[in-house]
Amino acid sequence: MKVDVLLGLQWGDEGKGKIVDVLTPGYDVVTRFQGGPNAGHTLEFNGKKHVLRSIPSGIFQGNKINIIGNGVVLDPALFKNEAGDLADAGHDLKEKLYISKKAHLILPTHRLLDAAQEIAKGDARVGTTGKGIGPAYTDKIARTGLRVGDLFHDFEKKYARAKARHEHLLAALSYPVDLAGMEQEWWQGIEYMKQFHLVDSEHLVNRLLEEGKHILAEGAQGTMLDVDFGSYPFVTSSSTICAGACTGLGVPPGKIGEVIGIFKAYCTRVGSGPFPTELKDDTGDKLCEIGHEFGSVTGRRRRCGWLDLVALRYAIRLNGVTRLVMMKSDVLDTFETIKVCTSYRVDGQETTDFPFEARENIEPLYAELPGWKTDLTRLSSEDEFPVEFKHYLDFLEEQLGIPVRIISVGPDREQTITRRAR
Ligand code: GDP
Ligand code: IMO
Ligand code: MG
């Protein structure tokens, strides 16, 4: 069997959590392979909303195996809150959640370093989620990180050494080290984690594949936030693209099956960095308001703009996407006309290649399509799609060269329409 990978093709928050939940019945295993509690994946069903950060979005659909892979960075304190809230709501994960011993730990001092480094950057700050993601991955690459598997051997000594090193860095940044409460919560989180299956997940994942199990890998963030191909340095610190699933799980490239790419019918971005189709006007405000575009982790207002096919084609190419999922189509229900960016003009030259740096010298060139002026949220089959919406989908498929197989028309699990293969 192979691992199907589901990932965001824009700047995150495309709706990955919802679609993983929808697709989970077709899989035996759901696994996260990168990122950490910077993610906020929202699921809605039976009138309830759940936001997951480090735990895979497959936990609500029966007794599937859920794995936090080696590529993830885990904050024990936040993990305890997240798993504890789920247990209180009747979702006990003890039997079905596996955590890689090779996943790296986010320390309280990583969070302080994240804040200190953002302040030091001044106007050039990334606008991180403040969860210590960058500093934890920095330690991983510098070979000074702490891993889940370290819990079992000389852990306190290793922790003290890392903390002392971080304190030096914080002192150099003149940032006060106040760990009041944070450390205690962190150590409680460490104890709490011990009740879960802490495993060599690369063996587990490959064994499950050999046994014929269907595995879905759930991406976090989005391709345009990838550390190599995103709008560097305004990116996250992990490989958010399909290749990240190989290193973040220990799966060879030949074992990757379908690559399911998710995008919103428009674009959003949280934090700093270039955003060629951003709308700083009433239309942008309207998208934000109708789409409830406020971050699920930080509550920050998301910047909004029209769909950008230059960026989307780039993301499809980098990931080898085999099928597309379009989210939040309903947010455009009331628009008279809808714009889609088909190319850029960069320094006077028209191009469809995403440039090295998406700076102010980019002018997006748009196609304008008629709006469908219909409430899509109540539709349940593609046969009911208004003609303008079908036209919009045909246009996207022609531009992107890949079928849009699933259309989301609302936040609820049920508001999902699967199209027939054509
Ligand atoms: P993720 O990080 O990719 O999982 O996405 P988020 O959960 O951060 O953000 C997606 C937001 O859109 C959540 O609040 C979802 O409940 C909501 N959502 C998902 N699909 C749809 C949809 O088709 N229509 C509308 N209106 N909202 C949706
Ligand atoms: P999900 O999985 C949207 C953004 C931050 C910031 C940059 C770096 O819910 O789609 P970090 O804390 O990772 O160092 O921040 O990346 N960012 C996200 N934006 N959705 C996310 O996750 C994000 N995770 C990080 O806003 O600009
Ligand atoms: Mg999110």
Coordinates of C-alpha atoms and ligand atoms in Angstrom, one line a residue, residues 12-14 16 39-42 296 302, ligand 3:
G12 CA -2.2 27.6 5.4
D13 CA -5.8 27.5 6.9
E14 CA -7.2 26.0 3.6
K16 CA -7.2 20.6 5.8
A39 CA -1.3 24.5 13.2
G40 CA -5.0 25.0 14.0
H41 CA -7.2 22.5 12.2
T42 CA -10.9 23.0 12.6
S296 CA -7.8 29.5 14.9
R302 CA -6.2 36.9 8.2
Ligands
MG3 MG -5.4 26.5 10.5

